[in-house]
Coordinates of C-alpha atoms in Angstrom, one line a residue:
X1 CA -9.9 -6.4 23.7
X2 CA -10.8 -10.2 23.8
X3 CA -13.4 -11.2 26.3
X4 CA -11.3 -14.1 27.4
X5 CA -9.8 -13.8 30.9
X6 CA -6.6 -11.7 31.1
X7 CA -4.0 -11.5 33.9
X8 CA -3.7 -8.2 35.5
X9 CA -0.4 -8.8 37.3
X10 CA 2.7 -7.2 36.1
X11 CA 4.7 -10.4 36.5
X12 CA 2.3 -12.3 34.2
X13 CA 2.6 -9.6 31.5
X14 CA 6.4 -9.7 31.8
X15 CA 6.3 -13.5 31.2
X16 CA 4.1 -13.0 28.1
X17 CA 6.4 -10.3 26.8
X18 CA 9.4 -12.6 27.2
X19 CA 8.0 -15.3 25.0
X20 CA 9.9 -15.8 21.8
X21 CA 7.9 -16.4 18.6
X22 CA 9.4 -17.5 15.3
X23 CA 9.4 -14.4 13.1
X24 CA 7.7 -12.3 15.8
X25 CA 8.8 -9.5 18.1
X26 CA 7.1 -8.2 21.2
X27 CA 8.0 -4.9 22.8
X28 CA 6.7 -3.3 26.0
X29 CA 8.3 0.0 27.2
X30 CA 6.8 -0.3 30.7
X31 CA 4.5 -2.4 32.8
X32 CA 0.7 -1.9 32.4
X33 CA -1.9 -3.0 34.8
X34 CA -3.6 -5.0 32.0
X35 CA -1.9 -6.6 29.0
X36 CA -3.3 -5.3 25.8
X37 CA -1.4 -6.4 22.8
X38 CA -1.6 -5.0 19.3
X39 CA -0.7 -7.8 16.9
X40 CA 0.1 -7.6 13.2
X41 CA 0.4 -10.2 10.4
X42 CA 2.1 -8.7 7.3
X43 CA 1.8 -9.1 3.5
X44 CA 4.7 -11.0 1.8
X45 CA 7.1 -8.0 1.7
X46 CA 6.9 -7.7 5.5
X47 CA 6.9 -4.4 7.4
X48 CA 9.7 -2.9 5.4
X49 CA 7.6 -2.6 2.3
X50 CA 7.4 1.2 2.3
X51 CA 3.6 0.8 1.9
X52 CA 0.6 -0.4 3.9
X53 CA 2.6 -2.8 6.0
X54 CA 5.2 -0.2 7.2
X55 CA 2.5 2.4 7.7
X56 CA 0.3 0.1 9.8
X57 CA 3.2 -1.0 12.0
X58 CA 4.1 2.7 12.5
X59 CA 0.6 3.5 13.6
X60 CA 0.4 0.6 15.9
X61 CA 3.7 1.5 17.6
X62 CA 2.4 5.1 17.9
X63 CA -0.7 3.8 19.6
X64 CA 1.4 1.7 21.9
X65 CA 3.5 4.7 22.9
X66 CA 0.2 6.5 23.7
X67 CA -1.1 3.7 25.9
X68 CA -3.7 2.2 23.5
X69 CA -1.6 -1.0 23.6
X70 CA 0.8 -2.3 26.3
X71 CA 2.9 -4.0 23.6
X72 CA 3.0 -5.1 20.0
X73 CA 3.7 -8.3 18.2
X74 CA 4.3 -8.7 14.5
X75 CA 5.0 -11.5 12.0
X76 CA 5.8 -11.5 8.3
X77 CA 4.1 -14.2 6.3
X78 CA 4.4 -15.5 2.8
X79 CA 0.9 -16.7 2.0
X80 CA -2.4 -18.2 3.2
X81 CA -1.0 -21.2 5.2
X82 CA 1.5 -19.1 7.1
X83 CA -1.2 -16.6 7.8
X84 CA -3.3 -19.2 9.5
X85 CA -0.3 -20.3 11.6
X86 CA 0.5 -16.7 12.5
X87 CA -3.2 -16.1 13.5
X88 CA -3.1 -19.1 15.7
X89 CA 0.1 -17.9 17.5
X90 CA -1.4 -14.4 17.9
X91 CA -4.6 -16.0 19.4
X92 CA -2.5 -17.8 22.0
X93 CA -1.1 -14.5 23.0
X94 CA -4.6 -13.1 23.6
X95 CA -4.2 -10.1 21.3
X96 CA -6.6 -7.2 21.9
X97 CA -6.6 -6.4 18.1
X98 CA -5.0 -8.5 15.4
X99 CA -4.4 -6.8 12.1
X100 CA -3.8 -8.7 8.8
X101 CA -2.3 -6.6 6.0
X102 CA -2.8 -7.4 2.3
X103 CA -5.1 -9.7 0.3
X104 CA -2.9 -12.7 0.6
X105 CA -4.3 -13.9 3.9
X106 CA -7.8 -12.4 3.6
X107 CA -9.6 -15.8 3.3
X108 CA -7.7 -17.2 6.3
X109 CA -8.6 -14.1 8.3
X110 CA -12.3 -14.5 7.5
X111 CA -12.2 -18.2 8.5
X112 CA -10.2 -17.7 11.7
X113 CA -12.3 -14.7 12.8
X114 CA -15.5 -16.6 12.3
X115 CA -14.1 -19.4 14.5
X116 CA -13.1 -16.9 17.2
X117 CA -16.0 -14.5 17.6
X118 CA -14.8 -13.1 20.9
X119 CA -11.5 -11.7 19.3
X120 CA -11.3 -8.5 17.3
X121 CA -9.6 -8.3 13.9
X122 CA -8.7 -5.6 11.4
X123 CA -8.1 -6.3 7.7
X124 CA -6.0 -3.7 5.9
X125 CA -6.1 -3.7 2.1
X126 CA -7.7 -7.1 2.1
X127 CA -10.2 -6.3 -0.7
X128 CA -12.8 -8.5 1.0
X129 CA -16.4 -7.3 1.7
X130 CA -18.1 -10.3 3.2
X131 CA -16.6 -10.2 6.7
X132 CA -17.7 -11.6 10.1
X133 CA -19.0 -9.1 12.6
X134 CA -15.7 -9.1 14.6
X135 CA -13.6 -8.1 11.6
X136 CA -13.1 -4.4 10.8
X137 CA -11.7 -3.3 7.5
X138 CA -9.6 -0.6 6.0
X139 CA -9.4 -0.4 2.2
X140 CA -8.4 2.2 -0.4
X141 CA -10.0 3.1 -3.7
X142 CA -7.0 3.1 -6.1
X143 CA -8.9 3.4 -9.4
X144 CA -8.8 7.3 -9.6
X145 CA -5.1 7.4 -8.5
X146 CA -4.3 4.7 -11.0
X147 CA -5.8 6.9 -13.7
X148 CA -3.6 9.8 -12.6
X149 CA -0.6 7.5 -12.4
X150 CA -1.1 6.5 -16.0
X151 CA -1.2 10.2 -17.1
X152 CA 1.8 11.0 -14.9
X153 CA 3.8 8.0 -16.2
X154 CA 3.1 9.1 -19.8
X155 CA 4.3 12.6 -18.9
X156 CA 7.5 11.3 -17.3
X157 CA 8.3 8.8 -20.1
X158 CA 11.2 9.4 -22.5
X159 CA 10.7 6.2 -24.5
X160 CA 6.9 6.5 -24.9
X161 CA 6.3 3.1 -23.2
X162 CA 4.8 2.9 -19.8
X163 CA 3.4 0.0 -17.8
X164 CA 1.4 -1.1 -14.8
X165 CA 1.6 -4.4 -13.1
X166 CA -0.4 -5.9 -10.2
X167 CA 0.2 -8.9 -8.0
X168 CA -2.3 -11.8 -8.0
X169 CA -5.1 -11.1 -5.6
X170 CA -4.5 -7.4 -5.3
X171 CA -7.8 -5.5 -4.8
X172 CA -9.3 -3.8 -7.9
X173 CA -6.5 -5.2 -10.1
X174 CA -8.4 -5.3 -13.4
X175 CA -10.0 -1.9 -12.8
X176 CA -6.6 -0.4 -11.8
X177 CA -5.0 -1.6 -15.1
X178 CA -8.0 -0.2 -17.1
X179 CA -7.8 3.1 -15.3
X180 CA -4.1 3.3 -15.9
X181 CA -4.7 2.8 -19.6
X182 CA -7.5 5.5 -19.6
X183 CA -5.0 7.9 -18.0
X184 CA -2.4 7.2 -20.8
X185 CA -5.2 7.7 -23.4
X186 CA -6.1 11.1 -21.9
X187 CA -2.5 12.2 -22.0
X188 CA -2.3 11.3 -25.7
X189 CA -5.5 13.3 -26.3
X190 CA -4.2 16.4 -24.4
X191 CA -0.5 16.4 -25.2
X192 CA 1.1 19.0 -27.4
X193 CA 1.4 18.0 -31.0
X194 CA 5.2 17.9 -30.9
X195 CA 5.2 15.4 -28.0
X196 CA 5.5 11.7 -28.7
X197 CA 2.5 9.4 -28.2
X198 CA 2.6 7.2 -25.1
X199 CA 1.8 3.5 -25.1
X200 CA 0.6 1.2 -22.4
X201 CA 2.9 -1.8 -22.3
X202 CA 1.6 -5.4 -22.4
X203 CA 4.3 -8.0 -22.2
X204 CA 4.3 -10.8 -24.7
X205 CA 5.8 -14.3 -24.3
X206 CA 7.1 -15.6 -21.1
X207 CA 5.1 -17.6 -18.6
X208 CA 1.4 -17.2 -18.7
X209 CA -0.4 -15.4 -15.9
X210 CA -2.6 -17.6 -13.7
X211 CA -5.4 -15.0 -14.3
X212 CA -4.8 -14.8 -18.0
X213 CA -3.6 -11.2 -17.7
X214 CA -0.1 -10.4 -18.9
X215 CA 0.0 -7.6 -16.3
X216 CA -0.7 -9.8 -13.2
X217 CA 2.2 -11.6 -11.5
X218 CA 2.9 -13.6 -8.4
X219 CA 3.5 -11.6 -5.3
X220 CA 7.1 -12.5 -5.0
X221 CA 10.3 -10.4 -5.3
X222 CA 11.5 -12.8 -8.1
X223 CA 8.4 -12.2 -10.1
X224 CA 8.7 -8.4 -9.8
X225 CA 12.4 -8.5 -10.7
X226 CA 11.6 -10.7 -13.8
X227 CA 8.8 -8.4 -14.9
X228 CA 11.0 -5.3 -14.6
X229 CA 13.8 -6.9 -16.7
X230 CA 11.3 -7.9 -19.4
X231 CA 9.7 -4.6 -19.6
X232 CA 12.9 -2.6 -19.5
X233 CA 14.3 -4.7 -22.3
X234 CA 11.2 -3.7 -24.2
X235 CA 12.0 0.0 -23.7
X236 CA 9.5 0.6 -20.9
X237 CA 11.0 3.3 -18.8
X238 CA 8.2 4.1 -16.3
X239 CA 6.4 1.3 -14.3
X240 CA 3.6 1.5 -11.8
X241 CA 3.7 -1.7 -9.6
X242 CA 0.9 -2.5 -7.2
X243 CA 1.5 -5.3 -4.7
X244 CA 3.7 -6.3 -1.8
X245 CA 6.8 -8.4 -2.5
X246 CA 6.4 -8.1 -6.3
X247 CA 6.4 -4.3 -6.1
X248 CA 9.5 -4.4 -3.9
X249 CA 11.1 -6.6 -6.6
X250 CA 10.3 -4.1 -9.3
X251 CA 11.7 -1.1 -7.4
X252 CA 14.8 -2.9 -6.2
X253 CA 15.6 -3.9 -9.8
X254 CA 14.9 -0.4 -11.0
X255 CA 17.4 0.9 -8.4
X256 CA 20.0 -1.5 -9.5
X257 CA 19.5 -0.7 -13.2
X258 CA 19.7 3.0 -12.5
X259 CA 23.0 2.6 -10.6
X260 CA 24.4 0.5 -13.5
X261 CA 23.5 3.1 -16.1
X262 CA 24.7 6.1 -14.1
X263 CA 28.1 4.5 -13.1
X264 CA 28.9 2.8 -16.4
X265 CA 32.1 4.1 -18.2
X266 CA 31.4 6.2 -21.2
X267 CA 32.0 4.4 -24.5
X268 CA 35.0 6.2 -26.1
X269 CA 33.9 5.1 -29.6
X270 CA 30.5 6.8 -29.2
X271 CA 28.5 3.5 -29.4
X272 CA 24.8 3.0 -29.0
X273 CA 22.8 5.5 -27.0
X274 CA 22.2 4.4 -23.5
X275 CA 18.6 3.6 -22.5
X276 CA 16.6 6.0 -20.5
X277 CA 16.8 5.7 -16.7
X278 CA 14.0 3.6 -15.2
X279 CA 11.3 5.5 -13.3
X280 CA 8.6 4.3 -10.8
X281 CA 5.3 5.6 -9.7
X282 CA 5.1 4.0 -6.3
X283 CA 2.2 2.8 -4.2
X284 CA 3.2 3.6 -0.6
X285 CA 5.2 6.1 1.4
X286 CA 7.2 9.0 -0.1
X287 CA 9.9 7.9 -2.4
X288 CA 13.0 9.1 -0.5
X289 CA 14.1 5.4 -0.2
X290 CA 14.5 5.1 -4.0
X291 CA 15.8 7.6 -6.6
X292 CA 13.8 5.9 -9.3
X293 CA 10.5 7.1 -7.8
X294 CA 9.0 10.1 -9.6
X295 CA 5.5 10.1 -7.9
X296 CA 3.7 8.2 -5.1
X297 CA 0.2 7.0 -4.6
X298 CA -0.1 7.1 -0.8
X299 CA -2.7 5.2 1.3
X300 CA -3.4 7.4 4.3
X301 CA -3.4 4.6 6.9
X302 CA -3.1 7.2 9.7
X303 CA -6.3 8.9 8.7
X304 CA -8.0 5.5 8.4
X305 CA -7.2 4.3 12.0
X306 CA -8.0 7.7 13.4
X307 CA -11.4 7.6 11.7
X308 CA -12.1 4.1 12.9
X309 CA -10.8 4.5 16.5
X310 CA -11.6 7.7 18.3
X311 CA -9.2 6.8 21.1
X312 CA -6.2 6.5 18.7
X313 CA -3.6 9.2 19.0
X314 CA -4.9 12.2 17.1
X315 CA -3.1 14.8 15.1
X316 CA -3.3 18.6 14.3
X317 CA -2.3 17.9 10.7
X318 CA -5.5 18.6 8.7
X319 CA -4.6 15.7 6.3
X320 CA -4.6 13.3 9.2
X321 CA -7.5 14.6 11.4
X322 CA -10.4 12.2 11.4
X323 CA -13.9 13.6 10.7
X324 CA -16.3 13.7 13.6
X325 CA -18.4 10.5 13.6
X326 CA -22.0 10.8 12.5
X327 CA -23.1 8.5 15.3
X328 CA -21.7 7.7 18.7
X329 CA -18.9 5.1 18.7
X330 CA -19.9 1.5 19.5
X331 CA -18.0 -0.7 22.0
X332 CA -16.4 -3.7 20.2
X333 CA -14.0 -6.0 21.9
X334 CA -12.9 -3.4 24.4
X335 CA -12.4 -0.6 21.8
X336 CA -14.6 2.4 20.9
X337 CA -15.2 2.0 17.2
X338 CA -16.6 4.9 15.2
X339 CA -16.4 3.3 11.7
X340 CA -16.3 -0.4 11.2
X341 CA -15.4 -0.2 7.5
X342 CA -13.1 2.6 6.3
X343 CA -12.6 3.2 2.6
X344 CA -10.0 5.8 1.8
X345 CA -10.6 7.8 -1.4
X346 CA -9.3 10.9 -3.1
X347 CA -12.4 12.8 -1.9
X348 CA -12.1 12.0 1.8
X349 CA -8.3 12.3 2.0
X350 CA -7.7 8.6 2.4
X351 CA -5.5 8.4 -0.7
X352 CA -3.4 11.0 -2.4
X353 CA -0.9 11.1 -5.3
X354 CA 2.0 13.5 -5.4
X355 CA 5.0 14.1 -7.6
X356 CA 8.4 13.7 -6.0
X357 CA 10.7 16.7 -5.8
X358 CA 13.3 15.3 -8.2
X359 CA 10.6 14.7 -10.7
X360 CA 9.2 18.2 -10.3
X361 CA 12.6 19.6 -11.1
X362 CA 12.6 17.8 -14.5
X363 CA 8.9 18.2 -15.4
X364 CA 8.0 21.5 -13.9
X365 CA 4.2 21.2 -14.3
X366 CA 3.9 17.6 -13.0
X367 CA 2.6 18.7 -9.6
X368 CA 0.1 21.1 -11.2
X369 CA -1.0 18.4 -13.6
X370 CA -1.7 15.9 -10.8
X371 CA -3.7 18.5 -8.9
X372 CA -5.7 19.5 -12.0
X373 CA -6.5 15.8 -12.8
X374 CA -7.6 15.2 -9.2
X375 CA -10.0 18.2 -9.2
X376 CA -11.4 17.2 -12.6
X377 CA -12.1 13.7 -11.3
X378 CA -13.7 15.1 -8.1
X379 CA -15.9 17.4 -10.1
X380 CA -17.1 14.6 -12.3
X381 CA -15.6 16.0 -15.5
X382 CA -13.4 12.9 -15.8
X383 CA -14.5 9.3 -15.2
X384 CA -11.2 7.4 -14.2
X385 CA -12.6 4.2 -15.7
X386 CA -13.3 5.7 -19.1
X387 CA -11.0 8.7 -19.4

């Protein structure tokens, strides 16, 4: 909680809750003796990204329901300048904890937090290490899952072409692409002789990437849609997108293409063979929202916040139970904090990759293959960055 003075009257809190912010929403189910807002600033895809944004909002609302916060305020932003404006609005509302999701506003978060040392902030998937003392962080090591995603994509492909794409600024982007390639390479080494060789797709032509990488694109829906169309036209049938709005553009286009292909009228003359249906390995929540998703790399935001904050609503689910802190929690901004910097990994349960049910029905050993790769990585038999 901020050290600045707070009103303790119910009427004052009601007045704050009634304020209307552009792009913001504030909810309070009941009056609290002391206002204690949990505020969130999203990545470009907003809080309906089926990924870190949606998961973090869900956890904040859960904490509000348990009394950790008296209300929540959230705003979607498109980039750095809008992040600064959102942080300024959140500051005027005297937020107890302000969370910024995604790398797009990481620099603005650092600058704003440094200028407001009495406020408490949390960066989720920001990819930034050099943080002011009043900024907590939650990040996820996606290199091992990207390796498994490459192997899984190769297993699922019917055309033999698979691809990975990351949005500009996404943490570990170059290492994610290299690990994906290493996973594809391992698949080619271990596949049966009668199975086709898989190829990691690198687009040619089109607009040059600002980073010089053909597999890095702007974090916009339009860029994701364009990338999908180019790759699908080049016979890529499995894509692994990492990002926010760009990833949503990819999966939306894949859904539309799948619908077009499955509802098209059969050619009575027996024309050209239809292309394979598009498939996605998704970074985010389970793929029930899209029939194109064959596997998911899931960041365990719930385990992260429960590891960091002992007073967060806990769970009996062993995958979500936070480990006991090695030292006593410290008091920071009105919160008990057990871990200032949480990094989710395959080893600590902070990240997992699973095959979706529909995919399992078509490739029966996919789930076992993912489990086997995970254990081989944990044991040190496989280096995800080398294969």
